[in-house]
Coordinates of C-alpha atoms in Angstrom, one line a residue:
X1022 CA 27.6 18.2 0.1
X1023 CA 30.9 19.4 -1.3
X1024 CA 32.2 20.0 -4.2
X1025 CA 33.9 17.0 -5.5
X1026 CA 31.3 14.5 -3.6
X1027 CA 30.1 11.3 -5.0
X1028 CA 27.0 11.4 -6.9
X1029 CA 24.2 9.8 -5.0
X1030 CA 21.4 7.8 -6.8
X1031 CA 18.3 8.3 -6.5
X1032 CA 17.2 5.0 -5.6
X1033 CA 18.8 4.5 -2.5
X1034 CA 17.1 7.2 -1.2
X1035 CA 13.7 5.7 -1.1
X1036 CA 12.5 5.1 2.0
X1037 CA 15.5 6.5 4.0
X1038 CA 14.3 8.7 6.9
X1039 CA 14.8 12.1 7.4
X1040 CA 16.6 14.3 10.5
X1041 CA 16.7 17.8 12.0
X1042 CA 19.6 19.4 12.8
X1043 CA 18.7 17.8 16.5
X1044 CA 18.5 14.0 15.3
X1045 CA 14.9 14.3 15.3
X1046 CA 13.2 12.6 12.8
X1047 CA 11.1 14.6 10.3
X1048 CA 10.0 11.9 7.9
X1049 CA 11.2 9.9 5.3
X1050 CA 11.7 10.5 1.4
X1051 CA 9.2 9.1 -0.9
X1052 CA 10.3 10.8 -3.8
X1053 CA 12.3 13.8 -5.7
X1054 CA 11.1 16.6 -7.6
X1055 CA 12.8 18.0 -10.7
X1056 CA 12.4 20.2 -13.5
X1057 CA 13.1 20.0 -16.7
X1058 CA 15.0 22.7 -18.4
X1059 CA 15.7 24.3 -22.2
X1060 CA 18.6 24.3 -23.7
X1061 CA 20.2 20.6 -23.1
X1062 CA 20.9 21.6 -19.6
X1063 CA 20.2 18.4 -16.6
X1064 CA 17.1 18.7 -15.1
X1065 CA 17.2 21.0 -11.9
X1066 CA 16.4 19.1 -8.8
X1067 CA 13.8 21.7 -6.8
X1068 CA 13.1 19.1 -3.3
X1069 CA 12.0 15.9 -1.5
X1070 CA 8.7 14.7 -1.0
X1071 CA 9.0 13.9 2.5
X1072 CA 6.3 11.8 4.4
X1073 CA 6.0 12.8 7.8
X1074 CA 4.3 10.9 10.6
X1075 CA 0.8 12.3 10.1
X1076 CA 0.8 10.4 6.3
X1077 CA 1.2 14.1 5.1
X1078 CA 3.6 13.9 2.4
X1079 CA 5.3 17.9 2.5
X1080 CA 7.7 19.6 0.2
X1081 CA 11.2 20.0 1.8
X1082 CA 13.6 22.3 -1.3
X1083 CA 16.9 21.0 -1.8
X1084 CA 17.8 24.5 -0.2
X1085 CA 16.7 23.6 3.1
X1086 CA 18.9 20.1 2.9
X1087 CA 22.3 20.2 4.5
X1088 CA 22.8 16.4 3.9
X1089 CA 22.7 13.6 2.1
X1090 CA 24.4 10.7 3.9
X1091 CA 25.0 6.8 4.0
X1092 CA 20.9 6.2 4.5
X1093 CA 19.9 9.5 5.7
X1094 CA 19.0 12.8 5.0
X1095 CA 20.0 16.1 7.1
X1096 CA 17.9 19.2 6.7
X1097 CA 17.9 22.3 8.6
X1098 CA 14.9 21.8 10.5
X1099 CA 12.9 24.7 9.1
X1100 CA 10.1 23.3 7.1
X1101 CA 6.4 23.8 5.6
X1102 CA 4.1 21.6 6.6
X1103 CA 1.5 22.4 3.9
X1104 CA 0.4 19.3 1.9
X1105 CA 2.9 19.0 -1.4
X1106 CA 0.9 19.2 -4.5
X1107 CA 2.9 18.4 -8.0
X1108 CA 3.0 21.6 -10.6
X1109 CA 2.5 20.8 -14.3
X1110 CA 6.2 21.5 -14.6
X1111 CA 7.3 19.0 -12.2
X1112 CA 8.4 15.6 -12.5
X1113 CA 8.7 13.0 -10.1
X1114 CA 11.7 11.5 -10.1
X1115 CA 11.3 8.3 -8.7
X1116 CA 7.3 8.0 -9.9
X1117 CA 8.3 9.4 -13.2
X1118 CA 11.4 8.9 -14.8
X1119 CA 12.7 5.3 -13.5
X1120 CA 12.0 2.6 -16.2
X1121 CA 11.3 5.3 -19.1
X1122 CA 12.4 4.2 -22.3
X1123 CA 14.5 6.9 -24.0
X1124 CA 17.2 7.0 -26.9
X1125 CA 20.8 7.3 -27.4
X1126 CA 21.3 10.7 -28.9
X1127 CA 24.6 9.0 -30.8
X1128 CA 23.0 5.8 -31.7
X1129 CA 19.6 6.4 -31.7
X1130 CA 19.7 3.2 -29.6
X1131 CA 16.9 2.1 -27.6
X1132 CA 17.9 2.4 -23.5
X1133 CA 15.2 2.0 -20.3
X1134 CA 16.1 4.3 -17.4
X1135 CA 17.4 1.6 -14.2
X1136 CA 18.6 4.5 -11.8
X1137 CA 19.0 8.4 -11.5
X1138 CA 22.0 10.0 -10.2
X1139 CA 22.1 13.8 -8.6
X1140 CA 24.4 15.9 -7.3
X1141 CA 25.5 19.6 -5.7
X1142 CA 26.2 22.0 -7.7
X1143 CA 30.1 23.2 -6.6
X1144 CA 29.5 26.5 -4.1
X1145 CA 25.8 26.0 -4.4
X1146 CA 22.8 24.5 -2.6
X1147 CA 21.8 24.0 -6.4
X1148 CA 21.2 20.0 -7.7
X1149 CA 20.7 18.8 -10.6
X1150 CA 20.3 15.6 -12.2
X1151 CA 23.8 14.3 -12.9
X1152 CA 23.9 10.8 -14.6
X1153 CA 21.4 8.0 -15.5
X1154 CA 22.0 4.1 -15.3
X1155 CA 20.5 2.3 -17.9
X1156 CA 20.2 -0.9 -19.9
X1157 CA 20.3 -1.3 -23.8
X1158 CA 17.0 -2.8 -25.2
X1159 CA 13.5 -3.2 -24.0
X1160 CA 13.7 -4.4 -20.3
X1161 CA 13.7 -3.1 -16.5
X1162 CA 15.4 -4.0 -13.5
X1163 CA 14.4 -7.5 -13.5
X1164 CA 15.5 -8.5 -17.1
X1165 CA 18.9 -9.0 -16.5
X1166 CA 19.9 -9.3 -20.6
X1167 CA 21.3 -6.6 -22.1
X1168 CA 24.8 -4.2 -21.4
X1169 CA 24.1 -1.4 -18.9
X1170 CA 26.1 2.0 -18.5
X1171 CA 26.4 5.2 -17.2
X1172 CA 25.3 8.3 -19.4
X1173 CA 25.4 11.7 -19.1
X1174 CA 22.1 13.7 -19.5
X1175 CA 22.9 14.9 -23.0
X1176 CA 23.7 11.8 -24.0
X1177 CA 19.9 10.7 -24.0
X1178 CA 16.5 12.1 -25.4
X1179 CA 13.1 11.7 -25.2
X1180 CA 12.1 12.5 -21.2
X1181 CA 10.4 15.6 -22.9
X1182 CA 7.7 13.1 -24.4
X1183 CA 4.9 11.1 -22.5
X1184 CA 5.8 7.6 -23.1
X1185 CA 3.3 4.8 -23.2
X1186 CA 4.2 1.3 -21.6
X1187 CA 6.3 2.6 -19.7
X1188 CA 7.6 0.0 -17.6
X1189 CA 7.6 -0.2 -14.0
X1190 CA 9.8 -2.9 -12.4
X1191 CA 12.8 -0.2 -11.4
X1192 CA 9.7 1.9 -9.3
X1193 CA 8.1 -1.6 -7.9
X1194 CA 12.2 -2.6 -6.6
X1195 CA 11.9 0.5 -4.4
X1196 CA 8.4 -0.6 -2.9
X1197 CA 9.7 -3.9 -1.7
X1198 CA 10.7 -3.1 1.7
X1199 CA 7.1 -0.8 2.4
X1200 CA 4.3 -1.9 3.9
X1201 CA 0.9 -2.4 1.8
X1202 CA -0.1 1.0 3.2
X1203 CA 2.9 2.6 2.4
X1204 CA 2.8 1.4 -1.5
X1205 CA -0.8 2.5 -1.6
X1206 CA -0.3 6.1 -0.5
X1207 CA 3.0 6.3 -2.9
X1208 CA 0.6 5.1 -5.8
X1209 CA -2.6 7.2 -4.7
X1210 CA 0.3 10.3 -5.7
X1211 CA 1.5 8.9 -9.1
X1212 CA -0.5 10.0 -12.2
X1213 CA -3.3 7.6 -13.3
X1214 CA -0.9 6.3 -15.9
X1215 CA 2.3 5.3 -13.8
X1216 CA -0.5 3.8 -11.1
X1217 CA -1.6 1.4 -14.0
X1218 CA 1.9 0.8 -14.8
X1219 CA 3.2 -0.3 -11.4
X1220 CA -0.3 -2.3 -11.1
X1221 CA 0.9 -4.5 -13.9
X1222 CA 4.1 -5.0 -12.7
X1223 CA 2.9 -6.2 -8.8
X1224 CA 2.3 -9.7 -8.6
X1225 CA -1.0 -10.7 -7.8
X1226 CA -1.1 -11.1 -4.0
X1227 CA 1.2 -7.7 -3.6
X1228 CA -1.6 -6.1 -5.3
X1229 CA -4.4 -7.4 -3.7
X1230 CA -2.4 -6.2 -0.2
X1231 CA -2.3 -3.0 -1.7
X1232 CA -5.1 -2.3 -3.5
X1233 CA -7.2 -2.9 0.2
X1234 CA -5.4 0.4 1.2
X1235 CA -6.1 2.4 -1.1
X1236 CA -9.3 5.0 -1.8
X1237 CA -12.4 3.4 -3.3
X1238 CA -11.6 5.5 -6.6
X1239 CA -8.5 4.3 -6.8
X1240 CA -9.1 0.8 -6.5
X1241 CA -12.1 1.5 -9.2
X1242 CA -9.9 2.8 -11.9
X1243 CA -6.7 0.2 -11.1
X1244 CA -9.3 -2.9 -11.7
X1245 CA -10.8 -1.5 -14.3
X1246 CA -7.3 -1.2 -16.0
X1247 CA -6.4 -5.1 -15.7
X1248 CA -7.4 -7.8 -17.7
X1249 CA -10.0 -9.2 -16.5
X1250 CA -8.6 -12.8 -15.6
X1251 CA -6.4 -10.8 -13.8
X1252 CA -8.5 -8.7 -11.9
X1253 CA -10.3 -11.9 -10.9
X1254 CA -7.1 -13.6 -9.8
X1255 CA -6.3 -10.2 -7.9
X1256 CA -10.2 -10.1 -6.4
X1257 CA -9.2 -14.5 -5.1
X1258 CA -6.2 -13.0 -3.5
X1259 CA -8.0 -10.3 -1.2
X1260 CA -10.2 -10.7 1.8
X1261 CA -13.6 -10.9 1.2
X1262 CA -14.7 -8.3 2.8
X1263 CA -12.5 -6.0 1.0
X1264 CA -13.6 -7.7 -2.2
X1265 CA -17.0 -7.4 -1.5
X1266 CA -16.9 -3.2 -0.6
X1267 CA -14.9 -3.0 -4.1
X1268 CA -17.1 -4.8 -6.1
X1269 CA -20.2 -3.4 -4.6
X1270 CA -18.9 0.3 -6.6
X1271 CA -19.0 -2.0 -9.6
X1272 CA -21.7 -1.5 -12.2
X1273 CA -23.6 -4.8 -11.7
X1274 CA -22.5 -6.3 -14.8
X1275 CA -18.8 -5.7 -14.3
X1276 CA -19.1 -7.4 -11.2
X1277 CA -21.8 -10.5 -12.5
X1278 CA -18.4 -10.8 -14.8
X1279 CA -15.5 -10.8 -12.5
X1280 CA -17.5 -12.9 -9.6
X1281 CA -18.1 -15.7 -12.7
X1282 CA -14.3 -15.6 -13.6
X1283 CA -13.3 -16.3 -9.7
X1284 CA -13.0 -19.8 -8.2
X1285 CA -16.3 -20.5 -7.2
X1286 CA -15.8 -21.1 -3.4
X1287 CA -14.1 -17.3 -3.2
X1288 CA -17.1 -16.3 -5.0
X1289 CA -19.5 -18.0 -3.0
X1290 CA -18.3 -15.7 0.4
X1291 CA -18.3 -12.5 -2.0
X1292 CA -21.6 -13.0 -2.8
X1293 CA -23.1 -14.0 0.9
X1294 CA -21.0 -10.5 2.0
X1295 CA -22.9 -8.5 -0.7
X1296 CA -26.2 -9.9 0.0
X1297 CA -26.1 -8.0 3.4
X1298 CA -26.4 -4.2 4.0
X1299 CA -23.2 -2.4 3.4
X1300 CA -23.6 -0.7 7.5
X1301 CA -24.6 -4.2 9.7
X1302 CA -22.1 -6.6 10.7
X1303 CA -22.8 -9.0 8.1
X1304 CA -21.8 -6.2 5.5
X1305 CA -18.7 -5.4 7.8
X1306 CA -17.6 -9.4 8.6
X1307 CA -14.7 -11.2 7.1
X1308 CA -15.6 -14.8 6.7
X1309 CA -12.1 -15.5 7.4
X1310 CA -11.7 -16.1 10.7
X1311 CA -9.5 -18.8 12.6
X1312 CA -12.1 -21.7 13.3
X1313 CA -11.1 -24.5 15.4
X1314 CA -12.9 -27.8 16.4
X1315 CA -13.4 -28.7 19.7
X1316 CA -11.0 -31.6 20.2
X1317 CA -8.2 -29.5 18.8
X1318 CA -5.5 -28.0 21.2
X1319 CA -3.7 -25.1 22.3
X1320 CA -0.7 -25.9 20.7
X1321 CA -3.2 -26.1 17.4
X1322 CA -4.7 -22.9 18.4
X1323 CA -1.1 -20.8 18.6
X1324 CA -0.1 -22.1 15.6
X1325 CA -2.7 -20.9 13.6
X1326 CA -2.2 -17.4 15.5
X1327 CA 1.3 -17.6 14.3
X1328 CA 0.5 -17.4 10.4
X1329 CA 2.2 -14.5 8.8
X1330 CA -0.6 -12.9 6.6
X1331 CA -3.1 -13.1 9.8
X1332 CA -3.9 -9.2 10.6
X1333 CA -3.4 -8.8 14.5
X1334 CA -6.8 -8.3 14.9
X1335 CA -7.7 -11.5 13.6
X1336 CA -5.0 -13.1 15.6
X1337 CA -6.2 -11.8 18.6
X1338 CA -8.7 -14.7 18.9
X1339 CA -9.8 -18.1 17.9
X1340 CA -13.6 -19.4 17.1
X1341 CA -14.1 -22.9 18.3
X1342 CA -16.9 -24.6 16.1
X1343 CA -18.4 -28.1 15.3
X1344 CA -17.4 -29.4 11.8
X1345 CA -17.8 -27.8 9.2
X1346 CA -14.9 -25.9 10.1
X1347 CA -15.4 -23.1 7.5
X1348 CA -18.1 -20.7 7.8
X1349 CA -21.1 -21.0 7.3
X1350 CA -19.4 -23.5 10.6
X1351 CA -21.3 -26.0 12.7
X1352 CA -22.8 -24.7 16.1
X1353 CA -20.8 -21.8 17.1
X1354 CA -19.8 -23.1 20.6
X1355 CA -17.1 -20.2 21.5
X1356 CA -14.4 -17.7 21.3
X1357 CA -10.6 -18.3 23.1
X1358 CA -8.9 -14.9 23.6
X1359 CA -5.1 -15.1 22.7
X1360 CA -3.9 -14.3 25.9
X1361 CA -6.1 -17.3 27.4
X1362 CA -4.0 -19.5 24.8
X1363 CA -0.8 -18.4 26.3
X1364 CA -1.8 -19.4 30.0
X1365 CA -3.1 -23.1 29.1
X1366 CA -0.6 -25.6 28.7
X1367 CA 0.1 -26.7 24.9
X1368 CA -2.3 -30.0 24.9
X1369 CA -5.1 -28.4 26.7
X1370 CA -8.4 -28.8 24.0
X1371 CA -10.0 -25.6 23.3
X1372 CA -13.7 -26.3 24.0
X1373 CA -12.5 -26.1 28.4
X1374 CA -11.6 -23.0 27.6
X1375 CA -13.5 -21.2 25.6
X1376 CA -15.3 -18.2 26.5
X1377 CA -19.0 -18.6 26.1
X1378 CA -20.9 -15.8 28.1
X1379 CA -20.6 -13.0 25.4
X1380 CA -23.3 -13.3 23.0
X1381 CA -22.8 -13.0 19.2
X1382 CA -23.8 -10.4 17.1
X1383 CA -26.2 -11.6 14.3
X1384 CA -25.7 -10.4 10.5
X1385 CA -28.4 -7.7 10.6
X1386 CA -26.6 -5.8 14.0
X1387 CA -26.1 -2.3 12.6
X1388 CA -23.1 -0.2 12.5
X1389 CA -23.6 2.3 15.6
X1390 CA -24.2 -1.1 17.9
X1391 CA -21.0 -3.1 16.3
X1392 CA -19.5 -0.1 18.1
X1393 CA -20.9 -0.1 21.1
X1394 CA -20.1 -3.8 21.5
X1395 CA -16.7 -3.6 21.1
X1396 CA -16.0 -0.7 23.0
X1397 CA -18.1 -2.1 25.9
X1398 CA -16.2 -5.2 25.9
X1399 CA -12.9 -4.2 24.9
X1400 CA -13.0 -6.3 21.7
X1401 CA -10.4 -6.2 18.6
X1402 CA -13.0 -8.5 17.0
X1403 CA -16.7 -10.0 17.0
X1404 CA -18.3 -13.4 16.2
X1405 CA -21.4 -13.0 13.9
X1406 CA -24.0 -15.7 14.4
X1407 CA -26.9 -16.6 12.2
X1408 CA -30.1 -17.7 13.6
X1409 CA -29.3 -21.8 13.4
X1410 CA -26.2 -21.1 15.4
X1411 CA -23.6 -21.0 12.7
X1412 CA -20.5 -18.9 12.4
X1413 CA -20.6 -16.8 9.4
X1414 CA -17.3 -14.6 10.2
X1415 CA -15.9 -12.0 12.2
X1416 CA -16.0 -8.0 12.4
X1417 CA -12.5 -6.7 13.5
X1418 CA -12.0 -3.4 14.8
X1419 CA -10.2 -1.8 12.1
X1420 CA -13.2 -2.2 9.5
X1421 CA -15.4 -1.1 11.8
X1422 CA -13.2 1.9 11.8
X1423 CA -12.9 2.2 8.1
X1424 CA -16.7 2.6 8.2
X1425 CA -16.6 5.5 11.0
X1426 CA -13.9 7.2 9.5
X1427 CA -14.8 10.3 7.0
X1428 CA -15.0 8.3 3.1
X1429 CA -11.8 10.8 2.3
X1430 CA -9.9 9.4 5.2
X1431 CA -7.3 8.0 3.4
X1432 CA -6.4 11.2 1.7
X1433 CA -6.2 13.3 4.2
X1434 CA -3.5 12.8 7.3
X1435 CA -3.8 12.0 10.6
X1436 CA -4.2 16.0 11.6
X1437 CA -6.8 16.4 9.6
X1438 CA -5.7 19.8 7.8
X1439 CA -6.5 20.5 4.2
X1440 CA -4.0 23.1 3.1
X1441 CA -1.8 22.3 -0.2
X1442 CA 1.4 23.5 -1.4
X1443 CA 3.1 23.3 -4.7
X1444 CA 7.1 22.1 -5.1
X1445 CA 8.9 25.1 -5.8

């Protein structure tokens, strides 16, 4: 940028994707990395954390940027690919800094920080942390009381403490448009803290999304950090089967507790999951599947495909049961594959159609033969059967696959390279 540009805040650039010289695209920002400086002077902006295809989140320096654009971000192509690792003297800017309460050094006044605005340096590939947007009293982006202004960097202290409470609405407002996946990897890099912090501050249901992505450590330490009505709430909120797995690395009394404080049929499919071994398909199922009856249609059957918070896995397929129509069901008659559904006319029933010649797995089936089933049948998901006939839920591919994968899997990116890197 050139001398005399507009500053650029740091908000806007979360999210936005990032280009080679070529228009290829390397990644996209997930945060900024600054450091603080003696003297009074701004903060000295050192890079981009820069999240490329693999998951790997990499360290591009401000040096190597030759852009910053309406909703993009240029660089010159020449990067390290080594894993970025935060140095005690960095600070993330977006992680770190947005809704931190600081002072007015002329009023001693009260502010909480709502945006960070950088910019070039004139002649320079130098940045530095120009302005801050923030509102007077005790409030983030969603309180909408209270004046809000521009101020220069000398005209606030207090970023050189570590705050407690810090708020976390301004960091949430940058999450909205990620996926559950994306959240969880931004959170599994935030200090232990600011994860806490932006915990509070997801409703329930955004949580649970997110908290099903995220390491087994790190969903340990987040629940252990709410209240416990809350965590309850939180547990209601995500599938069972991802409920069960967390709880299960609960000592048993903190999860007696929190299965007590859920609604008692949530609880109820908990505590079937947990009373199978963690590696068979009754450990694996979700006993969330779409059932059907047999006198309902095809029209029926795609409109329950249709939900919006149905994984495509579990859309892929219906079960068609006798009443009752929740697992444990009636007699498992059969399944109907989605693409069956789309060659049937809309008031065809669903018992003429249904596929009956694959037999279910029952709850004790282990691991290795989950996998051979649905390889061998080309299968995104699995009935499981008990021995009376009933349907107790579903395996889907992609938990099978969480249980194949190496435990670290999460951590790690999609190359499988271990190598780290600091910011500067």
């Amino acid at each position: 940028m050139a001398a005399g540009a507009p500053r650029v805040f740091v908000s806007h650039l979360s999210g936005v994707p990032v280009f080679d010289p070529h228009g290829d695209q390397v990644g996209r920002v997930r945060d900024l990395v600054a450091m603080l400086r003696v003297g009074g002077k701004p903060p000295r902006l050192l890079g981009m954390v820069v999240e490329v295809v693999s998951r790997r989140r990499i360290f591009v320096p401000m040096t190597r940027v030759t852009g910053v654009e309406s909703g993009q971000v240029i660089t010159t192509g020449v990067v390290n690919m080594r894993r970025f690792e935060q140095r005690p003297t960095e600070r993330l800017v977006l992680g770190e800094f947005l809704d931190r309460r600081v002072r007015l050094t002329e009023t001693d006044e009260e502010v909480t920080v709502l945006d960070v605005a950088i910019q070039q340096l004139p002649a320079r590939r130098d940045w530095e942390i120009d302005k801050f947007f923030v509102r007077k009293g005790r409030g983030g982006a969603l309180r909408r009381k209270g004046e809000t202004l521009t101020v220069e960097w000398s005209a606030i202290s207090g970023f050189s403490l570590e705050e407690h409470g810090q708020g976390a609405e301004s960091l949430v407002a940058t999450f909205e448009r990620l996926r559950p996946t994306d959240v969880a990897n931004a959170m599994h890099h935030l200090t232990p803290k600011r994860r806490a912090e932006v915990a509070a501050a997801l409703d329930d249901d955004r949580l649970a999304d997110v908290l099903e992505e995220l390491p087994g450590d790190d969903q340990v330490e987040i629940l252990g950090k709410l209240e416990e009505d809350r965590a309850a709430d939180v547990l209601e909120a995500m599938d069972p089967d991802d409920a069960a797995d967390l709880l299960s690395e609960l000592p048993e009394a903190d999860k007696e507790r929190l299965l007590a404080l859920m609604r008692p049929d949530d609880a109820a499919d908990v505590r079937r999951l947990l009373s199978y071994e963690e590696r068979t398909a009754g450990g694996l199922m979700t006993t969330e599947p779409i059932i059907l009856r047999p006198d309902a249609t095809v029209a029926d059957a795609l409109a329950r495909v249709r939900q919006q918070d149905l994984s495509p896995a579990l859309a892929a397929q219906v079960y068609v049961c006798r009443s009752p129509d929740e697992t444990p069901t009636g007699k498992y008659l059969g399944t109907v594959h989605f693409q069956r559904l789309l060659r049937d006319p809309p008031f065809t029933l669903v018992s003429s159609i249904v596929d009956s010649d694959l037999v279910p797995l029952t709850p004790d089936t282990p691991l290795p033969a989950v996998t051979s089933y649905l390889a061998a049948y080309n299968m995104v998901s699995v009935p499981v059967v008990d021995e009376s006939g009933s349907l107790l839920g579903a395996v889907t591919v992609d938990d099978v696959l969480d249980h194949l994968l190496p435990e670290d899997w999460r951590e790690t990116d999609f190359q499988g390279e271990e190598e780290t890197t600091g910011g500067s």
